[in-house]
Short mmCIF file of C-alpha atoms and ligand atoms in Angstrom, two decimals:
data_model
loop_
_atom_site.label_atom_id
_atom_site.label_comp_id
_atom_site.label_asym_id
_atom_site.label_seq_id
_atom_site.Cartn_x
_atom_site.Cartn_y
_atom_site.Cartn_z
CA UNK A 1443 32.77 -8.31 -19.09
CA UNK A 1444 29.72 -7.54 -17.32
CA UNK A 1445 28.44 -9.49 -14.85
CA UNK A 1446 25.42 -10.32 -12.67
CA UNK A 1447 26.79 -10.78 -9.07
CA UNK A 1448 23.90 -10.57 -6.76
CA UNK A 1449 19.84 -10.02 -6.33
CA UNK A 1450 17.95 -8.04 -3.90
CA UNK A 1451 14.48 -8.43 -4.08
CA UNK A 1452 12.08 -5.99 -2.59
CA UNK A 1453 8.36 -4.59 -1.25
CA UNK A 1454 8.31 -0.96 -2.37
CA UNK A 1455 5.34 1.01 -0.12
CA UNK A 1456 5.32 4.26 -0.77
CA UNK A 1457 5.19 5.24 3.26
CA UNK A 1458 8.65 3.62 3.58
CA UNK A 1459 9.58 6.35 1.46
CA UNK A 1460 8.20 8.42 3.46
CA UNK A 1461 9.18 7.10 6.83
CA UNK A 1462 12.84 7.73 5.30
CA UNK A 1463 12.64 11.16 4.22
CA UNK A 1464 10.89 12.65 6.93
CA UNK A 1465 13.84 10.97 9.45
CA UNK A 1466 10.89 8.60 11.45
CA UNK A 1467 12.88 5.08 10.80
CA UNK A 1468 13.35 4.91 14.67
CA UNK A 1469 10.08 5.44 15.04
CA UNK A 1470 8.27 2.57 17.11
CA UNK A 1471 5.95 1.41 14.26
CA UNK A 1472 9.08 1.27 12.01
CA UNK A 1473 11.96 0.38 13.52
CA UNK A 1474 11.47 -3.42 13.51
CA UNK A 1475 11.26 -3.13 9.61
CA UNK A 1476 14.29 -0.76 9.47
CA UNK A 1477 16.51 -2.62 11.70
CA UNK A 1478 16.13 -5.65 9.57
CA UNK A 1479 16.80 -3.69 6.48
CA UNK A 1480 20.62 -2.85 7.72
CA UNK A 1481 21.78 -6.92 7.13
CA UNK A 1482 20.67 -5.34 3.55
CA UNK A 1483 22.52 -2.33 3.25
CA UNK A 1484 25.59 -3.91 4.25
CA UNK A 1485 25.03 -6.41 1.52
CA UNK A 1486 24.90 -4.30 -1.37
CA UNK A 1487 27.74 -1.90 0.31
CA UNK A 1488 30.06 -4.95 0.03
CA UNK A 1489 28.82 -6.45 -3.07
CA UNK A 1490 29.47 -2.18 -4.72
CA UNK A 1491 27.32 -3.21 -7.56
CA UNK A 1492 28.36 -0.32 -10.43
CA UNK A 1493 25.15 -0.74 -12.51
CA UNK A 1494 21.70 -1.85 -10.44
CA UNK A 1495 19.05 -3.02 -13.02
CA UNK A 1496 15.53 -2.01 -11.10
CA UNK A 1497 12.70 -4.35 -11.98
CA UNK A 1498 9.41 -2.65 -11.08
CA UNK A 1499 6.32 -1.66 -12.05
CA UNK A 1500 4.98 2.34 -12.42
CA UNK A 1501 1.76 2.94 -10.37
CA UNK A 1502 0.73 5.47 -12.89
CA UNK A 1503 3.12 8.12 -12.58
CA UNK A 1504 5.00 7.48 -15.95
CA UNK A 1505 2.06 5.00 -17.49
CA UNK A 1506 -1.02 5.54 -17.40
CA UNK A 1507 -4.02 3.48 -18.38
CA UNK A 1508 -4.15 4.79 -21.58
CA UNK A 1509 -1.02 3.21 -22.67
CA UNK A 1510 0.85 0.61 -20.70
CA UNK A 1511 3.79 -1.49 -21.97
CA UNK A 1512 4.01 -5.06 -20.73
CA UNK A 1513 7.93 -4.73 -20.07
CA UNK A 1514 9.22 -1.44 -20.50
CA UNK A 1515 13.46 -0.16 -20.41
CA UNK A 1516 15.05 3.05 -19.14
CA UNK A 1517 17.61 4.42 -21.45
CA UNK A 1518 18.03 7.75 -20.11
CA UNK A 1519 21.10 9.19 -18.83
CA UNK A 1520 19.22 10.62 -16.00
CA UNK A 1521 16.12 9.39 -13.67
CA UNK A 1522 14.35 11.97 -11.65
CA UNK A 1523 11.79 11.38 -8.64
CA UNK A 1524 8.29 12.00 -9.05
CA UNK A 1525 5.50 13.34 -7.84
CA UNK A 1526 2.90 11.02 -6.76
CA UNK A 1527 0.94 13.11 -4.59
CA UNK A 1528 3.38 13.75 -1.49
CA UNK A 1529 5.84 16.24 -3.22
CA UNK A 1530 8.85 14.20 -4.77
CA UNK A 1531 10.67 13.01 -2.95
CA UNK A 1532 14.26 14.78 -1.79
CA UNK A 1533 16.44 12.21 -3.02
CA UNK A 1534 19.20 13.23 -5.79
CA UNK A 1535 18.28 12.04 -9.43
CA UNK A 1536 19.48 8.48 -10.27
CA UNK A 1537 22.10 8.84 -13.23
CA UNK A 1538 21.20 6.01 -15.85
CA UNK A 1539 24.03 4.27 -18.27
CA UNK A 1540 22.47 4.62 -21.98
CA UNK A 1541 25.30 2.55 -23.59
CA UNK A 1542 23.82 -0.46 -21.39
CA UNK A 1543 20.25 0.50 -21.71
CA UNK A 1544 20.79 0.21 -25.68
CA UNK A 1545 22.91 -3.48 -25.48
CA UNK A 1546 20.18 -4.07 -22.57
CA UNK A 1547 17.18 -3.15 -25.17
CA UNK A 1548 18.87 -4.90 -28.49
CA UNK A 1549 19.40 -8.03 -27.19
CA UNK A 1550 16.07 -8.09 -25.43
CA UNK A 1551 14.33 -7.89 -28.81
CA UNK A 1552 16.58 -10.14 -30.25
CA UNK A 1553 15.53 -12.70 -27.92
CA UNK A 1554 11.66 -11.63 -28.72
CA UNK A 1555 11.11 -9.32 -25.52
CA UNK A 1556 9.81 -6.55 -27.68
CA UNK A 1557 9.95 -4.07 -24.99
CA UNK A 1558 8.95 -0.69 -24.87
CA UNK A 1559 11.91 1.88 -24.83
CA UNK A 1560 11.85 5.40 -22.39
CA UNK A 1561 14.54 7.49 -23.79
CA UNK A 1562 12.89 9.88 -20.88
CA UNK A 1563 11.63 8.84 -17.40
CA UNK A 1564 10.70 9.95 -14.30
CA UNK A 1565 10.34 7.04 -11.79
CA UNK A 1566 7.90 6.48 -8.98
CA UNK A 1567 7.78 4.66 -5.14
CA UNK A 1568 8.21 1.51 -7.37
CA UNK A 1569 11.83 1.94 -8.15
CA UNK A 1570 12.74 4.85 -5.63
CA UNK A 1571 11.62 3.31 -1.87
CA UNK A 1572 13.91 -0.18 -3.09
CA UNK A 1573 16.74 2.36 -4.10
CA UNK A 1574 16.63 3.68 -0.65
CA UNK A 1575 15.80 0.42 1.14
CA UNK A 1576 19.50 -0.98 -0.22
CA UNK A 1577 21.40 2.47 -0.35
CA UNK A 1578 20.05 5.32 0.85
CA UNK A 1579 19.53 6.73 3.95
CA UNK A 1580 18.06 9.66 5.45
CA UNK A 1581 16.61 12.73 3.90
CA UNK A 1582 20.21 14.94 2.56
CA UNK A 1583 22.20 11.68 3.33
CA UNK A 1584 22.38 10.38 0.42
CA UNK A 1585 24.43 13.15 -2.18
CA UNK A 1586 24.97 11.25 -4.70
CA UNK A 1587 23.78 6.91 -5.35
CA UNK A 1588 27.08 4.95 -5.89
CA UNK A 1589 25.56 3.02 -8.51
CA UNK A 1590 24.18 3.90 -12.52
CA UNK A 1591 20.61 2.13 -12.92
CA UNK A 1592 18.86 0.97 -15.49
CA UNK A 1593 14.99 0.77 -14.96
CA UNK A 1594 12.52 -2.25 -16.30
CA UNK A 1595 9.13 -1.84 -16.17
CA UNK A 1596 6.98 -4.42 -15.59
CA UNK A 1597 2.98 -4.06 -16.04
CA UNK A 1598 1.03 -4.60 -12.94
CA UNK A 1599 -1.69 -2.15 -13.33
CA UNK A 1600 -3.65 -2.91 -16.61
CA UNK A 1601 -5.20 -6.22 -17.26
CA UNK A 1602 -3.63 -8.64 -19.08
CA UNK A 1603 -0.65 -8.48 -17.20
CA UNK A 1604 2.38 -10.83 -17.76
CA UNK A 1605 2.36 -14.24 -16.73
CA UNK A 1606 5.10 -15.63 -13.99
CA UNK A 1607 6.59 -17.84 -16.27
CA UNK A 1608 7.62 -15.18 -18.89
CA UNK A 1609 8.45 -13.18 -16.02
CA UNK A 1610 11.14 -15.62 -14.89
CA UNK A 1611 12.03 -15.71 -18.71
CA UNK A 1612 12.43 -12.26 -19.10
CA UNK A 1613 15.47 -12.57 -16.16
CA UNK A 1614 16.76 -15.02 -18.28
CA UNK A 1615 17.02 -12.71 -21.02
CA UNK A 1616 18.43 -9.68 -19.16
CA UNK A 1617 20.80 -12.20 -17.78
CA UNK A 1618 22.06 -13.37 -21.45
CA UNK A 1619 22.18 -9.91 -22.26
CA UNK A 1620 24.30 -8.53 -19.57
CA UNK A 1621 26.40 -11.85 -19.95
CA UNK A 1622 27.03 -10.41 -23.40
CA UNK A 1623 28.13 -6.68 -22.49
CA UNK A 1624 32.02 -6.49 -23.77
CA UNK A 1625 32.30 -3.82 -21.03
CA UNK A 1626 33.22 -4.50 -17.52
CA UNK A 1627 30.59 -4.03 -14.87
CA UNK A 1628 29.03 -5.46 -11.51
CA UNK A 1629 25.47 -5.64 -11.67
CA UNK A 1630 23.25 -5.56 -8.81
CA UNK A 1631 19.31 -6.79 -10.08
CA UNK A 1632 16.33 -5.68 -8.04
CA UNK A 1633 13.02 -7.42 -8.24
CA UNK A 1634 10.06 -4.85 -6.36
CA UNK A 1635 6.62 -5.23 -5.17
CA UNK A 1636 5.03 -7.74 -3.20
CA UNK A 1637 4.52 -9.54 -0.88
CA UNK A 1638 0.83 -10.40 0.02
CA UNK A 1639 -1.23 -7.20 -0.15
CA UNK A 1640 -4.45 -6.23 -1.40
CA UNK A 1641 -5.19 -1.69 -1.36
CA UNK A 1642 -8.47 -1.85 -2.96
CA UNK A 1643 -12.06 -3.78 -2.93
CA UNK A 1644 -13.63 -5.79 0.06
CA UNK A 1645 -10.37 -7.33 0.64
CA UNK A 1646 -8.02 -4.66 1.05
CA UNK A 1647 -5.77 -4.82 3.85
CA UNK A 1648 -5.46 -8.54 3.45
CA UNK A 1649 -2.22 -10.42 4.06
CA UNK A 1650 -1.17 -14.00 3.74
CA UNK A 1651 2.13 -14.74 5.51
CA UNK A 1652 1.74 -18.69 4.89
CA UNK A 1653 2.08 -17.63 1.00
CA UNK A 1654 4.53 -15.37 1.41
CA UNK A 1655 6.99 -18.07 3.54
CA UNK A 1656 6.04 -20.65 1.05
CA UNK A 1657 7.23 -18.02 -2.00
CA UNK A 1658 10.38 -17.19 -0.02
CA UNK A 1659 11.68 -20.49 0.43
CA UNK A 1660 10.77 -21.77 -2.86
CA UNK A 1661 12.79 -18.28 -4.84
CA UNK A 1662 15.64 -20.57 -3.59
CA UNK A 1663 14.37 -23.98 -3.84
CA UNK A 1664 12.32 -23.78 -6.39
CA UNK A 1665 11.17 -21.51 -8.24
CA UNK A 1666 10.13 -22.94 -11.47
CA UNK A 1667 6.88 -23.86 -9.11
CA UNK A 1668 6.69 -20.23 -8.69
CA UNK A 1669 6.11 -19.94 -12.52
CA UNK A 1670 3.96 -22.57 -12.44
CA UNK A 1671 1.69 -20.65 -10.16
CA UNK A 1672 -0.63 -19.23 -12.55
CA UNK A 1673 -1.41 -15.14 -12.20
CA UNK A 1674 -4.98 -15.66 -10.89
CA UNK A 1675 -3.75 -17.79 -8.44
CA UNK A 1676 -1.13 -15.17 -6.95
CA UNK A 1677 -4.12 -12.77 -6.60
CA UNK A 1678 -6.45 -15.13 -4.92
CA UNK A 1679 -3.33 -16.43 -2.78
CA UNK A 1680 -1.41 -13.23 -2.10
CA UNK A 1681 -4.24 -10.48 -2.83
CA UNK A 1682 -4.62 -8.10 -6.09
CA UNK A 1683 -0.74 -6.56 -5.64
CA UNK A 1684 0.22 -9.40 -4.42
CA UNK A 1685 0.73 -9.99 -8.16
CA UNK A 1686 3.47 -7.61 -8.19
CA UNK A 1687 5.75 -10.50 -6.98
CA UNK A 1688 6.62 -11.62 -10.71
CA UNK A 1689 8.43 -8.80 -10.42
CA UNK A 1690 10.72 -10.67 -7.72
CA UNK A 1691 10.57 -13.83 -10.85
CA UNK A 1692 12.43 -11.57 -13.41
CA UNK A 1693 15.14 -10.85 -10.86
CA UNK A 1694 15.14 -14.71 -9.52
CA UNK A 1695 15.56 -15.49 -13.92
CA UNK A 1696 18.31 -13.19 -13.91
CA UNK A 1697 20.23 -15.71 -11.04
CA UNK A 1698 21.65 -19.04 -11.60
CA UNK A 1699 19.14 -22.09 -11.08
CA UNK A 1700 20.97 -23.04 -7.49
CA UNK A 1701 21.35 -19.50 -5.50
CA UNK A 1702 22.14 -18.54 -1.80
CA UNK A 1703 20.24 -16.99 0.06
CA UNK A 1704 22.61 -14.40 2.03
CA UNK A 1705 19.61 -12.50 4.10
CA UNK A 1706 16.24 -12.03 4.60
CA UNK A 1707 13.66 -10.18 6.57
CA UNK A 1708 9.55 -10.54 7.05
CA UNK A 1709 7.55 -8.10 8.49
CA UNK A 1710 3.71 -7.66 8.80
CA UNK A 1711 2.84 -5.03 8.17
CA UNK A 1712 4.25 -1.93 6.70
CA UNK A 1713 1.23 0.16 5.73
CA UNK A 1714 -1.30 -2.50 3.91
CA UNK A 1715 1.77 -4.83 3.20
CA UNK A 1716 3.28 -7.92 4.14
CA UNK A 1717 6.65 -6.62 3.72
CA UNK A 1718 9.70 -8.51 2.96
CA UNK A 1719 13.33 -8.76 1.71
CA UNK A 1720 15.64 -11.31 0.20
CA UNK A 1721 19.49 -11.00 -0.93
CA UNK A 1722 20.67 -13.45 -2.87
CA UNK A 1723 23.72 -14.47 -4.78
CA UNK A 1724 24.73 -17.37 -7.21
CA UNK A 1725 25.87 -20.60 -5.86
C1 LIG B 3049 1.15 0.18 -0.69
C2 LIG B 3049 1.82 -0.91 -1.28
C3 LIG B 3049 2.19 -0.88 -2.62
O1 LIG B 3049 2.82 -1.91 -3.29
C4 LIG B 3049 1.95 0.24 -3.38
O2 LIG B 3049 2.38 0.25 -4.66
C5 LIG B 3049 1.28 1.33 -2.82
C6 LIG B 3049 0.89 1.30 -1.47
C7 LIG B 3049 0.74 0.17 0.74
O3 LIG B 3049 0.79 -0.88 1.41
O4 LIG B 3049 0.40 1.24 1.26
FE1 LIG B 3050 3.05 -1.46 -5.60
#
């Protein structure tokens, strides 16, 4: 039986990438963000997830604005590493699991997430810079990722996005679903994106830490409030890609309602983001 044993939710700047690959993690701007990423690593090393579901959102790489699913699933047996502009990234490929991208994708639309199905895929900062974040390391570290993934796409780029609410009920879904895979597996779910940050317009560079506490503490406590936030509300609050947060929702759907939180880290900034880091598990 498969089974969901843990969450690690995520901000996904492409310069952490970056800051990874070119070995600068030591590096006096970044350490304080690395060094609080570690509590993390050793997480996910102990928890040895064998299948890590990746909820993020594309930035244009694999969607564009001409057509952009609302929830999208991977069900390719291989994910490569794009090129957004830096080169891609020197990372090994991430090797998918099609049998559980198919169960994952028929019992989505059974439930009525009529999601939009990649049978190919390459995958941008949004799903690669988390990857790294929990189990990667330096540039050639890394030969092969000890997990399979499966990626979800959420749409943060295109108005109308997804609401928070059928965010969180998406989770719910994937969590039925992988509840109902006969085969055994441990399965690690990533939520990406976030926290408060705003790249474009008169507000870019803005940050709001008091939202970003209050959204932390209430992914345990409460986060049917967090649905109940409504979309326009996260932008105003947390900036424009501060939105991507309902991203962390589908993961915090896929959880029990009581959790535990086992870690987390907060740092302002990392690039033109209030970055931060949770890793939960079910109570
Ligand atoms: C940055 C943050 C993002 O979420 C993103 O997708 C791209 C860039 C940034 O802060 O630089
Ligand atoms: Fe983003």
């Amino acid at each position: 039986m498969a089974e969901i044993i843990g969450a690690v939710t995520t901000s996904h700047v492409p310069s952490i990438g970056i800051a990874i690959d070119q070995g600068l993690t030591q590096d006096a701007y970044w350490k304080p963000l690395f060094d609080g990423y570690l509590p993390a690593k050793e997480f996910v090393r102990k928890l040895a997830p064998d299948v890590t579901i990746v909820v993020y959102n594309d930035h244009g790489l694999e969607v564009f604005l001409d057509r952009v699913p609302t929830f999208g699933v991977g069900a390719a047996a291989e994910y490569r590493s794009g090129d957004e502009g830096w080169g891609p990234r020197p990372i090994p490929s991430f090797e998918g699991d099609p049998d559980f991208s198919w169960h994952l994708i028929e019992h989505l639309v059974a439930q009525e997430f009529d999601v939009t199905m990649f049978q190919e895929m390459g995958v941008d900062h949004g799903f690669s810079v988390p990857m790294s974040i929990a189990f990667g390391g330096p540039a050639g570290e890394v030969e092969a990722w000890p997990t399979k993934v499966i990626p979800v796409t959420v749409n943060t780029i295109q108005f109308p996005l997804p609401q928070p609410g059928r965010c969180f009920k998406l989770g719910q879904a994937i969590r039925k679903a992988v509840d109902a895979y006969p085969k055994d597996a441990r399965v690690l779910i990533m939520g990406t994106g976030g926290m408060s940050h705003q790249l474009q317009g008169e507000r870019a560079g803005f940050m709001k830490p008091p939202f970003d506490r209050m959204f932390l503490k209430n992914f345990v406590d409460d986060p049917i409030a967090l649905t109940n936030i409504p979309l326009g509300e996260y932008m105003r609050e947390a900036g424009h890609e501060g939105a991507e947060l309902i991203m962390w929702l589908v993961a915090r759907g896929a959880l029990n309602a009581n959790v535990r939180e086992v870690y987390q880290h907060y740092h302002v900034s990392a690039s033109l983001t209030a970055a931060g880091l949770g890793c939960y598990v079910n109570a």
